[in-house]
Amino acid sequence: MRVLKFGGTSVGSPESLTRVKDIVCAQEGPSFVVLSAMSGVTNELLQVLEGIKTSNPEGMASSIHVIAQKHQHLIDTIFVDEALRQEALDYVKAVLETLSNLYKTPELPNLYSEVITIGELMSTYVFSKFLQQEGTANACLRATDFMHIANGDNPAIAPVKSALDIVLAKQEQVSVYITQGFVCLDADSKISNLKRGGSDYSATIIGAALDADEVQIWTDIDGFHNNDPRCVDNTRPIAQLTYDEAAELAYFGAKILHPKTVSPVREKGIPVFLKNTFDPESVGTKISDDSTAKGLKAIAAKDGITAINIKSNQMLMAYGFLRKIFEVFEKYETPIDMITTSEIAVSLTIDDVTNLGQITEEIQQYASVTITKEQTIISVVGDSLISEGNSIHIFSILETIPVRMISYGGSTNNISVLVDTTHKIQALQQLNTALFETENI
Ligand code: ADP
Ligand code: ASP
Ligand code: MG
């Protein structure tokens, strides 16, 4: 079994969905297809949510109208079979009707997930009917029937596997199974989601549950590039990455992968291939345990970082002081990304500022706290990077940019620096030019 995941742009227009259909139909053996919502739809659903919460029926109706138009155009273009076209249209109408009615229940628990997962319901249904029109036997499965994810950060695969086995046992055998990415059930069996971009994660959770031969993630670019192509010129795809490298790059901001994507498949050694829907012949990237190349692989940047400096003249290096600080972050379930210490101060970074107020208040009881927002972590990632020696050049390359923190040596795969977000593009471009475009660094 192969798991194939297609992202928003891949399912975002009649032309691209036709490419997806061709890719799926060209597979040999059974496939499990995981789809995102059409591109733009999840963002529009966030507007709908805003309309519900702020009692703004016009705003909500206008976003629902945009979503309806997008699907209507798709359906009208891809279906020649009138009965199937009507079925697809009726389904979308019914789903959007239910969405409109959520206006009456703004207090509904899990309203956020109820609303923002609707795009995946529509894209999968339409695709299932599209394959049916092509004569490809398929089954469209409800992700909520098997994606039981009690802990989104580290989901247990066993409950997903048992539930999926039951769902599949009830199905007639078909060559293509289709389901919604991003959508899951939480510990209380209420609808939940795997966070923005979470369909990648759905694919690898399903891949691990099915003991799949491979997971393919199809998107709008020819694989994992050595730098963020949205910020830097002359990036190029990387043929192979290890699980560790891909995990570090995704965690430190490479948008092509949800940060948790590799964790479910890494232990089982299931390879993940990143492929381009719009250029299926291009090689793409293989993520696996095969480590062919040592040294530098890629650079990623993670925005929206807050730096917290904690200073205490008497206590910092006193026994137990760091534990006391970490306990506050643990209490408020706030992960720390980078950390550096000196004799009298500790600096650390977080990206989730939900509980920053309470965290600051508690730490201020025994130390002074300074907060700096709008920071960016830039991570240089590769295999055995630190032992390669060349990495020390990173600091001279960035000599014109004020670096606020450095993380070196925590992992042999990653060297990270913290810069003000206003310096991000300059830093990425300078590193790219010096590390990838110049022969002798
Ligand atoms: P999908 O909708 O298919 O999930 P995403 O938009 O989430 O696609 O991810 C693909 C995009 O990620 C690319 O179009 C590219 O702009 C961006 N991206 C950022 N960093 C990288 C990188 N290192 N390599 C490739 N793409 C990257
Ligand atoms: N549709 C969701 C999002 O836009 C999930 C995904 O595409 O992976 O974040
Ligand atoms: Mg994505």
Tab-separated table of C-alpha atoms and ligand atoms in Angstrom:
chain	number	residue	atom	x	y	z
A	1	MET	CA	0.000	0.000	0.000
A	2	ARG	CA	1.155	3.533	-0.795
A	3	VAL	CA	-0.138	6.668	0.853
A	4	LEU	CA	-0.365	9.689	-1.455
A	5	LYS	CA	-1.093	13.119	-0.012
A	6	PHE	CA	-2.039	16.067	-2.206
A	7	GLY	CA	-1.912	19.608	-0.835
A	8	GLY	CA	-4.148	22.624	-1.400
A	9	THR	CA	-2.727	23.801	-4.716
A	10	SER	CA	-2.786	20.237	-6.068
A	11	VAL	CA	-6.538	20.080	-5.496
A	12	GLY	CA	-7.105	23.799	-6.008
A	13	SER	CA	-8.343	23.962	-9.617
A	14	PRO	CA	-9.961	21.739	-12.262
A	15	GLU	CA	-6.609	21.443	-14.085
A	16	SER	CA	-4.657	20.458	-11.006
A	17	LEU	CA	-7.297	18.016	-9.773
A	18	THR	CA	-7.158	16.388	-13.204
A	19	ARG	CA	-3.391	15.952	-12.703
A	20	VAL	CA	-4.057	14.414	-9.290
A	21	LYS	CA	-6.520	12.000	-10.881
A	22	ASP	CA	-3.902	11.020	-13.493
A	23	ILE	CA	-1.217	10.473	-10.833
A	24	VAL	CA	-3.548	8.379	-8.673
A	25	CYS	CA	-4.797	6.312	-11.600
A	26	ALA	CA	-1.209	5.618	-12.747
A	27	GLN	CA	-0.307	3.913	-9.433
A	28	GLU	CA	0.179	0.185	-9.412
A	29	GLY	CA	-1.435	-1.595	-6.489
A	30	PRO	CA	-3.690	-0.135	-3.836
A	31	SER	CA	-3.350	3.502	-2.782
A	32	PHE	CA	-4.589	5.496	0.153
A	33	VAL	CA	-5.123	9.107	-0.909
A	34	VAL	CA	-5.129	11.926	1.649
A	35	LEU	CA	-6.386	15.303	0.433
A	36	SER	CA	-6.197	18.867	1.703
A	37	ALA	CA	-8.922	21.420	1.147
A	38	MET	CA	-8.802	23.407	-2.130
A	39	SER	CA	-6.214	26.162	-1.718
A	40	GLY	CA	-7.614	29.243	-0.017
A	41	VAL	CA	-10.612	27.416	1.436
A	42	THR	CA	-9.233	26.880	4.968
A	43	ASN	CA	-8.327	30.575	5.162
A	44	GLU	CA	-11.831	31.470	3.992
A	45	LEU	CA	-13.263	29.139	6.654
A	46	LEU	CA	-11.315	31.096	9.257
A	47	GLN	CA	-13.197	34.174	8.030
A	48	VAL	CA	-16.465	32.280	8.425
A	49	LEU	CA	-15.447	31.462	11.985
A	50	GLU	CA	-14.704	35.119	12.604
A	51	GLY	CA	-18.186	35.969	11.233
A	52	ILE	CA	-19.792	33.471	13.633
A	53	LYS	CA	-17.844	34.745	16.624
A	54	THR	CA	-18.397	38.434	15.940
A	55	SER	CA	-22.060	38.002	14.942
A	56	ASN	CA	-21.352	39.243	11.454
A	57	PRO	CA	-23.751	37.348	9.148
A	58	GLU	CA	-22.767	39.362	6.056
A	59	GLY	CA	-19.063	38.616	6.484
A	60	MET	CA	-19.827	34.973	7.032
A	61	ALA	CA	-22.158	34.755	4.035
A	62	SER	CA	-19.631	36.426	1.762
A	63	SER	CA	-16.918	33.901	2.692
A	64	ILE	CA	-19.319	30.997	2.245
A	65	HIS	CA	-20.174	32.430	-1.161
A	66	VAL	CA	-16.476	32.459	-2.175
A	67	ILE	CA	-16.117	28.816	-1.077
A	68	ALA	CA	-19.312	27.832	-2.917
A	69	GLN	CA	-18.154	29.529	-6.150
A	70	LYS	CA	-14.758	27.803	-6.039
A	71	HIS	CA	-16.375	24.379	-5.707
A	72	GLN	CA	-19.096	25.119	-8.245
A	73	HIS	CA	-16.470	26.070	-10.846
A	74	LEU	CA	-14.454	22.926	-10.088
A	75	ILE	CA	-17.489	20.656	-10.279
A	76	ASP	CA	-18.885	22.257	-13.436
A	77	THR	CA	-15.533	21.843	-15.174
A	78	ILE	CA	-14.526	18.292	-14.262
A	79	PHE	CA	-17.831	16.438	-14.536
A	80	VAL	CA	-19.297	15.339	-17.829
A	81	ASP	CA	-21.562	12.809	-16.142
A	82	GLU	CA	-24.620	14.858	-15.144
A	83	ALA	CA	-25.727	12.565	-12.308
A	84	LEU	CA	-22.274	12.636	-10.680
A	85	ARG	CA	-22.025	16.386	-11.182
A	86	GLN	CA	-25.349	16.838	-9.396
A	87	GLU	CA	-24.331	14.516	-6.546
A	88	ALA	CA	-21.115	16.476	-5.998
A	89	LEU	CA	-22.956	19.770	-6.116
A	90	ASP	CA	-25.678	18.596	-3.714
A	91	TYR	CA	-23.038	17.405	-1.266
A	92	VAL	CA	-21.193	20.737	-1.297
A	93	LYS	CA	-24.488	22.600	-0.890
A	94	ALA	CA	-25.499	20.435	2.063
A	95	VAL	CA	-22.128	20.893	3.788
A	96	LEU	CA	-22.230	24.659	3.305
A	97	GLU	CA	-25.812	24.742	4.579
A	98	THR	CA	-24.670	22.992	7.763
A	99	LEU	CA	-21.845	25.521	7.986
A	100	SER	CA	-24.294	28.436	7.723
A	101	ASN	CA	-26.362	26.933	10.533
A	102	LEU	CA	-23.370	26.950	12.878
A	103	TYR	CA	-24.150	30.649	13.126
A	104	LYS	CA	-26.924	29.686	15.538
A	105	THR	CA	-24.537	27.858	17.873
A	106	PRO	CA	-21.513	30.127	18.418
A	107	GLU	CA	-20.893	28.488	21.800
A	108	LEU	CA	-20.495	24.988	20.344
A	109	PRO	CA	-17.451	23.264	21.858
A	110	ASN	CA	-14.922	22.455	19.129
A	111	LEU	CA	-16.530	25.093	16.870
A	112	TYR	CA	-13.073	25.990	15.534
A	113	SER	CA	-12.411	22.461	14.295
A	114	GLU	CA	-16.006	21.949	13.139
A	115	VAL	CA	-15.615	24.930	10.831
A	116	ILE	CA	-12.057	24.716	9.531
A	117	THR	CA	-12.140	21.012	8.638
A	118	ILE	CA	-15.063	21.406	6.245
A	119	GLY	CA	-12.837	22.100	3.216
A	120	GLU	CA	-11.342	18.620	3.364
A	121	LEU	CA	-14.813	17.049	3.500
A	122	MET	CA	-15.750	18.743	0.231
A	123	SER	CA	-12.492	18.139	-1.662
A	124	THR	CA	-12.480	14.411	-0.846
A	125	TYR	CA	-16.115	13.884	-1.793
A	126	VAL	CA	-15.681	15.679	-5.119
A	127	PHE	CA	-12.501	13.732	-5.885
A	128	SER	CA	-14.178	10.434	-5.061
A	129	LYS	CA	-16.966	11.181	-7.546
A	130	PHE	CA	-14.383	12.313	-10.095
A	131	LEU	CA	-12.576	8.962	-9.851
A	132	GLN	CA	-15.927	7.207	-10.118
A	133	GLN	CA	-16.538	9.070	-13.382
A	134	GLU	CA	-13.199	7.686	-14.613
A	135	GLY	CA	-14.328	4.162	-13.708
A	136	THR	CA	-11.855	3.829	-10.828
A	137	ALA	CA	-13.412	1.957	-7.911
A	138	ASN	CA	-12.796	3.952	-4.764
A	139	ALA	CA	-14.046	4.477	-1.245
A	140	CYS	CA	-14.191	7.856	0.480
A	141	LEU	CA	-13.578	7.260	4.194
A	142	ARG	CA	-14.430	9.688	7.008
A	143	ALA	CA	-11.189	10.514	8.813
A	144	THR	CA	-13.239	10.957	11.996
A	145	ASP	CA	-13.995	7.210	11.895
A	146	PHE	CA	-10.370	6.284	12.561
A	147	MET	CA	-8.036	9.260	13.233
A	148	HIS	CA	-8.207	9.073	17.017
A	149	ILE	CA	-5.421	11.399	18.097
A	150	ALA	CA	-5.371	11.895	21.852
A	151	ASN	CA	-2.055	13.729	21.745
A	152	GLY	CA	-1.417	15.701	18.567
A	153	ASP	CA	2.238	16.179	19.361
A	154	ASN	CA	2.992	12.520	19.676
A	155	PRO	CA	0.049	10.416	18.540
A	156	ALA	CA	-0.203	6.733	19.355
A	157	ILE	CA	-0.460	4.837	16.088
A	158	ALA	CA	-2.089	1.722	17.624
A	159	PRO	CA	-5.589	3.211	18.129
A	160	VAL	CA	-5.554	4.655	14.608
A	161	LYS	CA	-4.535	1.269	13.258
A	162	SER	CA	-7.267	-0.656	15.143
A	163	ALA	CA	-9.966	1.799	14.071
A	164	LEU	CA	-8.732	1.842	10.480
A	165	ASP	CA	-8.644	-1.971	10.359
A	166	ILE	CA	-12.313	-2.016	11.394
A	167	VAL	CA	-13.244	0.631	8.795
A	168	LEU	CA	-11.372	-1.184	6.018
A	169	ALA	CA	-12.831	-4.577	6.973
A	170	LYS	CA	-16.326	-3.144	6.405
A	171	GLN	CA	-15.392	-1.813	2.955
A	172	GLU	CA	-15.486	-3.640	-0.302
A	173	GLN	CA	-11.933	-3.949	-1.590
A	174	VAL	CA	-11.170	-1.081	-3.933
A	175	SER	CA	-7.962	0.133	-5.527
A	176	VAL	CA	-8.159	3.642	-4.092
A	177	TYR	CA	-9.147	4.745	-0.594
A	178	ILE	CA	-9.605	8.476	-0.080
A	179	THR	CA	-9.742	10.434	3.144
A	180	GLN	CA	-9.513	13.938	4.579
A	181	GLY	CA	-6.160	15.201	5.775
A	182	PHE	CA	-5.911	17.523	8.785
A	183	VAL	CA	-9.066	16.163	10.480
A	184	CYS	CA	-8.981	13.998	13.578
A	185	LEU	CA	-10.765	13.192	16.817
A	186	ASP	CA	-9.335	14.262	20.155
A	187	ALA	CA	-9.122	12.329	23.432
A	188	ASP	CA	-12.832	13.054	24.086
A	189	SER	CA	-13.780	11.810	20.603
A	190	LYS	CA	-14.638	15.344	19.549
A	191	ILE	CA	-13.632	16.688	16.164
A	192	SER	CA	-10.177	18.246	16.189
A	193	ASN	CA	-7.387	19.093	13.748
A	194	LEU	CA	-3.673	18.557	13.322
A	195	LYS	CA	-2.887	22.291	13.023
A	196	ARG	CA	-2.335	24.289	9.838
A	197	GLY	CA	-0.639	22.256	7.135
A	198	GLY	CA	-1.577	19.097	9.064
A	199	SER	CA	-2.510	16.943	6.074
A	200	ASP	CA	1.160	15.971	5.695
A	201	TYR	CA	1.003	14.658	9.238
A	202	SER	CA	-2.261	12.794	8.532
A	203	ALA	CA	-0.507	11.041	5.650
A	204	THR	CA	2.388	9.750	7.724
A	205	ILE	CA	0.127	8.736	10.636
A	206	ILE	CA	-1.954	6.721	8.168
A	207	GLY	CA	1.242	5.418	6.505
A	208	ALA	CA	2.498	4.147	9.867
A	209	ALA	CA	-0.906	2.665	10.789
A	210	LEU	CA	-1.078	0.783	7.493
A	211	ASP	CA	2.595	-0.218	7.488
A	212	ALA	CA	2.678	1.387	4.051
A	213	ASP	CA	5.578	0.812	1.656
A	214	GLU	CA	5.964	4.550	1.212
A	215	VAL	CA	4.296	7.904	1.729
A	216	GLN	CA	4.254	10.375	-1.168
A	217	ILE	CA	3.619	14.037	-0.459
A	218	TRP	CA	2.579	15.827	-3.648
A	219	THR	CA	2.801	19.592	-3.706
A	220	ASP	CA	3.540	22.553	-5.997
A	221	ILE	CA	7.355	22.369	-5.976
A	222	ASP	CA	9.899	19.770	-7.066
A	223	GLY	CA	10.911	18.606	-3.594
A	224	PHE	CA	12.632	19.986	-0.543
A	225	HIS	CA	14.814	22.949	-1.550
A	226	ASN	CA	18.070	23.957	0.119
A	227	ASN	CA	16.538	27.279	1.185
A	228	ASP	CA	13.131	28.939	1.317
A	229	PRO	CA	12.246	29.650	-2.345
A	230	ARG	CA	9.793	32.335	-1.239
A	231	CYS	CA	12.632	34.440	0.185
A	232	VAL	CA	15.771	33.447	-1.698
A	233	ASP	CA	16.753	33.198	-5.367
A	234	ASN	CA	18.619	30.222	-6.821
A	235	THR	CA	17.412	27.513	-4.474
A	236	ARG	CA	17.549	23.915	-5.673
A	237	PRO	CA	15.880	20.634	-4.729
A	238	ILE	CA	17.700	18.149	-2.493
A	239	ALA	CA	17.529	14.528	-3.695
A	240	GLN	CA	17.866	12.887	-0.271
A	241	LEU	CA	17.382	13.894	3.330
A	242	THR	CA	17.573	11.809	6.479
A	243	TYR	CA	14.588	11.720	8.828
A	244	ASP	CA	16.566	13.819	11.313
A	245	GLU	CA	17.416	16.475	8.739
A	246	ALA	CA	13.851	16.676	7.431
A	247	ALA	CA	12.482	16.852	10.984
A	248	GLU	CA	14.850	19.680	11.935
A	249	LEU	CA	14.100	21.642	8.756
A	250	ALA	CA	10.346	21.211	9.105
A	251	TYR	CA	10.421	22.110	12.781
A	252	PHE	CA	12.528	25.176	12.065
A	253	GLY	CA	10.143	26.576	9.503
A	254	ALA	CA	10.413	24.877	6.075
A	255	LYS	CA	6.775	25.258	5.051
A	256	ILE	CA	6.860	22.349	2.642
A	257	LEU	CA	6.397	19.920	5.541
A	258	HIS	CA	4.257	20.069	8.673
A	259	PRO	CA	6.736	20.067	11.577
A	260	LYS	CA	5.683	16.615	12.806
A	261	THR	CA	5.500	14.867	9.444
A	262	VAL	CA	8.369	12.425	9.777
A	263	SER	CA	7.823	11.340	13.375
A	264	PRO	CA	5.208	8.602	12.759
A	265	VAL	CA	7.160	6.883	9.955
A	266	ARG	CA	10.741	7.297	11.137
A	267	GLU	CA	10.770	4.313	13.516
A	268	LYS	CA	9.272	1.990	10.917
A	269	GLY	CA	11.696	3.205	8.263
A	270	ILE	CA	8.882	4.059	5.824
A	271	PRO	CA	10.330	6.430	3.203
A	272	VAL	CA	8.617	9.749	2.445
A	273	PHE	CA	8.871	11.119	-1.101
A	274	LEU	CA	8.192	14.781	-1.858
A	275	LYS	CA	6.927	15.169	-5.420
A	276	ASN	CA	5.647	17.908	-7.697
A	277	THR	CA	2.060	17.454	-8.930
A	278	PHE	CA	2.829	19.859	-11.784
A	279	ASP	CA	6.015	18.027	-12.828
A	280	PRO	CA	5.599	14.400	-11.763
A	281	GLU	CA	8.720	13.276	-13.646
A	282	SER	CA	11.085	15.479	-11.626
A	283	VAL	CA	13.073	13.528	-9.055
A	284	GLY	CA	11.835	15.248	-5.915
A	285	THR	CA	13.177	14.400	-2.470
A	286	LYS	CA	13.440	11.069	-0.678
A	287	ILE	CA	13.377	11.215	3.123
A	288	SER	CA	14.650	8.011	4.706
A	289	ASP	CA	17.465	6.511	6.756
A	290	ASP	CA	19.786	6.370	3.728
A	291	SER	CA	22.365	8.991	4.323
A	292	THR	CA	24.381	9.457	1.196
A	293	ALA	CA	25.778	12.918	1.671
A	294	LYS	CA	27.350	14.322	4.799
A	295	GLY	CA	27.602	18.000	5.627
A	296	LEU	CA	25.429	20.955	4.809
A	297	LYS	CA	21.993	20.295	3.268
A	298	ALA	CA	19.640	23.213	3.734
A	299	ILE	CA	18.617	26.366	5.561
A	300	ALA	CA	15.212	27.106	7.054
A	301	ALA	CA	13.682	30.042	8.876
A	302	LYS	CA	11.001	30.109	11.545
A	303	ASP	CA	9.226	33.415	12.109
A	304	GLY	CA	7.009	34.565	14.957
A	305	ILE	CA	9.595	33.825	17.627
A	306	THR	CA	9.649	35.583	20.994
A	307	ALA	CA	12.922	35.829	22.922
A	308	ILE	CA	12.778	35.857	26.708
A	309	ASN	CA	15.761	37.041	28.705
A	310	ILE	CA	15.752	36.083	32.380
A	311	LYS	CA	18.289	37.779	34.619
A	312	SER	CA	19.085	37.168	38.244
A	313	ASN	CA	22.202	38.474	39.953
A	314	GLN	CA	22.154	36.154	42.906
A	315	MET	CA	20.381	33.051	41.836
A	316	LEU	CA	20.990	32.083	38.270
A	317	MET	CA	23.656	29.513	38.685
A	318	ALA	CA	22.340	28.456	42.028
A	319	TYR	CA	21.408	24.807	42.146
A	320	GLY	CA	17.857	24.237	40.845
A	321	PHE	CA	17.327	27.645	39.276
A	322	LEU	CA	17.045	26.382	35.694
A	323	ARG	CA	14.681	23.645	36.839
A	324	LYS	CA	12.481	26.299	38.407
A	325	ILE	CA	12.346	28.193	35.094
A	326	PHE	CA	11.650	25.081	33.023
A	327	GLU	CA	8.856	24.069	35.369
A	328	VAL	CA	7.019	27.300	34.584
A	329	PHE	CA	7.183	26.554	30.842
A	330	GLU	CA	6.120	22.969	31.491
A	331	LYS	CA	3.164	24.113	33.595
A	332	TYR	CA	1.942	26.287	30.702
A	333	GLU	CA	2.715	23.606	28.075
A	334	THR	CA	4.966	25.985	26.175
A	335	PRO	CA	7.852	24.397	24.275
A	336	ILE	CA	11.217	26.148	24.241
A	337	ASP	CA	13.121	26.209	20.934
A	338	MET	CA	16.517	27.766	21.679
A	339	ILE	CA	18.320	28.347	24.930
A	340	THR	CA	21.608	29.957	25.990
A	341	THR	CA	22.930	30.698	29.441
A	342	SER	CA	25.554	32.967	30.987
A	343	GLU	CA	26.630	33.508	34.553
A	344	ILE	CA	23.789	35.896	35.333
A	345	ALA	CA	21.200	35.386	32.609
A	346	VAL	CA	19.389	32.797	30.554
A	347	SER	CA	17.837	33.548	27.175
A	348	LEU	CA	15.309	31.284	25.539
A	349	THR	CA	12.827	31.408	22.703
A	350	ILE	CA	9.224	30.293	22.279
A	351	ASP	CA	6.769	30.504	19.400
A	352	ASP	CA	3.552	29.864	21.310
A	353	VAL	CA	2.796	33.052	23.252
A	354	THR	CA	-0.662	31.985	24.458
A	355	ASN	CA	0.480	31.890	28.099
A	356	LEU	CA	3.338	34.393	27.917
A	357	GLY	CA	1.609	36.746	30.402
A	358	GLN	CA	1.330	34.093	33.133
A	359	ILE	CA	4.813	32.724	32.417
A	360	THR	CA	6.345	36.195	32.764
A	361	GLU	CA	4.415	36.901	35.942
A	362	GLU	CA	5.614	33.714	37.624
A	363	ILE	CA	9.261	34.139	36.653
A	364	GLN	CA	9.233	37.803	37.666
A	365	GLN	CA	8.754	36.650	41.235
A	366	TYR	CA	12.449	35.754	41.377
A	367	ALA	CA	14.152	37.283	38.310
A	368	SER	CA	13.830	40.166	35.901
A	369	VAL	CA	12.341	39.333	32.513
A	370	THR	CA	12.786	41.101	29.155
A	371	ILE	CA	10.673	40.097	26.159
A	372	THR	CA	11.657	40.715	22.529
A	373	LYS	CA	9.074	39.876	19.864
A	374	GLU	CA	9.261	39.429	16.066
A	375	GLN	CA	12.376	37.332	16.020
A	376	THR	CA	13.315	34.654	13.489
A	377	ILE	CA	15.295	31.465	14.029
A	378	ILE	CA	17.518	30.629	11.079
A	379	SER	CA	18.668	27.020	11.089
A	380	VAL	CA	21.445	25.545	9.010
A	381	VAL	CA	20.892	21.802	8.778
A	382	GLY	CA	22.961	18.868	7.567
A	383	ASP	CA	24.390	15.501	8.532
A	384	SER	CA	27.368	15.703	10.927
A	385	LEU	CA	27.368	19.420	10.295
A	386	ILE	CA	29.396	20.379	13.296
A	387	SER	CA	32.222	17.886	12.724
A	388	GLU	CA	32.475	19.130	9.130
A	389	GLY	CA	34.275	22.258	10.359
A	390	ASN	CA	33.074	24.576	7.629
A	391	SER	CA	30.053	25.450	9.709
A	392	ILE	CA	32.056	27.938	11.745
A	393	HIS	CA	31.983	30.169	8.630
A	394	ILE	CA	28.300	30.765	9.269
A	395	PHE	CA	29.185	33.370	11.845
A	396	SER	CA	31.553	35.280	9.557
A	397	ILE	CA	28.960	35.200	6.761
A	398	LEU	CA	26.500	36.890	9.090
A	399	GLU	CA	28.956	39.479	10.395
A	400	THR	CA	26.877	42.424	9.167
A	401	ILE	CA	23.713	41.133	10.832
A	402	PRO	CA	23.117	41.446	14.582
A	403	VAL	CA	22.737	37.883	15.862
A	404	ARG	CA	20.850	37.759	19.146
A	405	MET	CA	21.362	34.103	20.091
A	406	ILE	CA	23.340	31.135	18.792
A	407	SER	CA	22.625	27.456	19.259
A	408	TYR	CA	25.620	25.344	18.359
A	409	GLY	CA	26.264	21.779	19.426
A	410	GLY	CA	22.833	20.804	20.773
A	411	SER	CA	22.471	18.534	17.767
A	412	THR	CA	25.216	17.671	15.313
A	413	ASN	CA	22.655	18.294	12.559
A	414	ASN	CA	21.695	21.839	13.325
A	415	ILE	CA	23.225	25.232	13.946
A	416	SER	CA	20.683	27.955	14.672
A	417	VAL	CA	20.884	31.697	15.075
A	418	LEU	CA	18.231	34.135	16.241
A	419	VAL	CA	17.890	37.397	14.347
A	420	ASP	CA	15.353	40.183	14.246
A	421	THR	CA	12.762	39.304	11.595
A	422	THR	CA	13.647	42.462	9.676
A	423	HIS	CA	17.053	40.831	8.958
A	424	LYS	CA	15.674	37.460	7.905
A	425	ILE	CA	15.759	37.765	4.126
A	426	GLN	CA	19.212	39.350	4.137
A	427	ALA	CA	20.515	36.564	6.404
A	428	LEU	CA	18.974	33.793	4.290
A	429	GLN	CA	20.291	35.299	1.068
A	430	GLN	CA	23.816	35.867	2.438
A	431	LEU	CA	23.989	32.321	3.786
A	432	ASN	CA	22.678	30.949	0.502
A	433	THR	CA	25.220	32.825	-1.571
A	434	ALA	CA	28.151	31.909	0.655
A	435	LEU	CA	27.247	28.307	1.460
A	436	PHE	CA	25.624	27.074	-1.723
A	437	GLU	CA	26.675	29.365	-4.547
A	438	THR	CA	30.365	29.808	-3.705
A	439	GLU	CA	32.801	26.902	-4.063
A	440	ASN	CA	35.327	27.708	-1.357
A	441	ILE	CA	33.970	28.786	1.934
B	1	ADP	P1	0.722	22.139	0.124
B	1	ADP	O1	-0.453	23.037	-0.013
B	1	ADP	O2	0.903	21.218	-1.028
B	1	ADP	O3	0.773	21.446	1.458
B	1	ADP	P2	2.639	24.105	1.049
B	1	ADP	O4	2.320	25.476	0.591
B	1	ADP	O5	2.275	23.740	2.449
B	1	ADP	O6	1.994	23.078	0.018
B	1	ADP	O7	4.189	23.781	0.851
B	1	ADP	C1	4.818	24.010	-0.376
B	1	ADP	C2	5.477	25.378	-0.384
B	1	ADP	O8	6.461	25.437	0.655
B	1	ADP	C3	6.261	25.679	-1.622
B	1	ADP	O9	5.423	26.197	-2.631
B	1	ADP	C4	7.310	26.690	-1.148
B	1	ADP	O10	6.922	28.002	-1.419
B	1	ADP	C5	7.315	26.533	0.367
B	1	ADP	N1	8.645	26.221	0.914
B	1	ADP	C6	9.216	26.826	1.987
B	1	ADP	N2	10.421	26.312	2.247
B	1	ADP	C7	10.641	25.354	1.316
B	1	ADP	C8	11.737	24.496	1.029
B	1	ADP	N3	12.834	24.474	1.794
B	1	ADP	N4	11.623	23.657	-0.022
B	1	ADP	C9	10.521	23.651	-0.794
B	1	ADP	N5	9.454	24.456	-0.586
B	1	ADP	C10	9.514	25.303	0.451
B	2	ASP	N1	-6.312	22.641	4.865
B	2	ASP	C1	-5.436	22.710	6.014
B	2	ASP	C2	-4.619	24.006	5.949
B	2	ASP	O1	-4.765	24.786	5.031
B	2	ASP	C3	-4.563	21.511	6.143
B	2	ASP	C4	-3.568	21.274	5.016
B	2	ASP	O2	-3.742	21.777	3.911
B	2	ASP	O3	-2.648	20.521	5.229
B	2	ASP	O4	-3.862	24.245	6.861
B	3	MG	MG	1.393	22.077	3.362
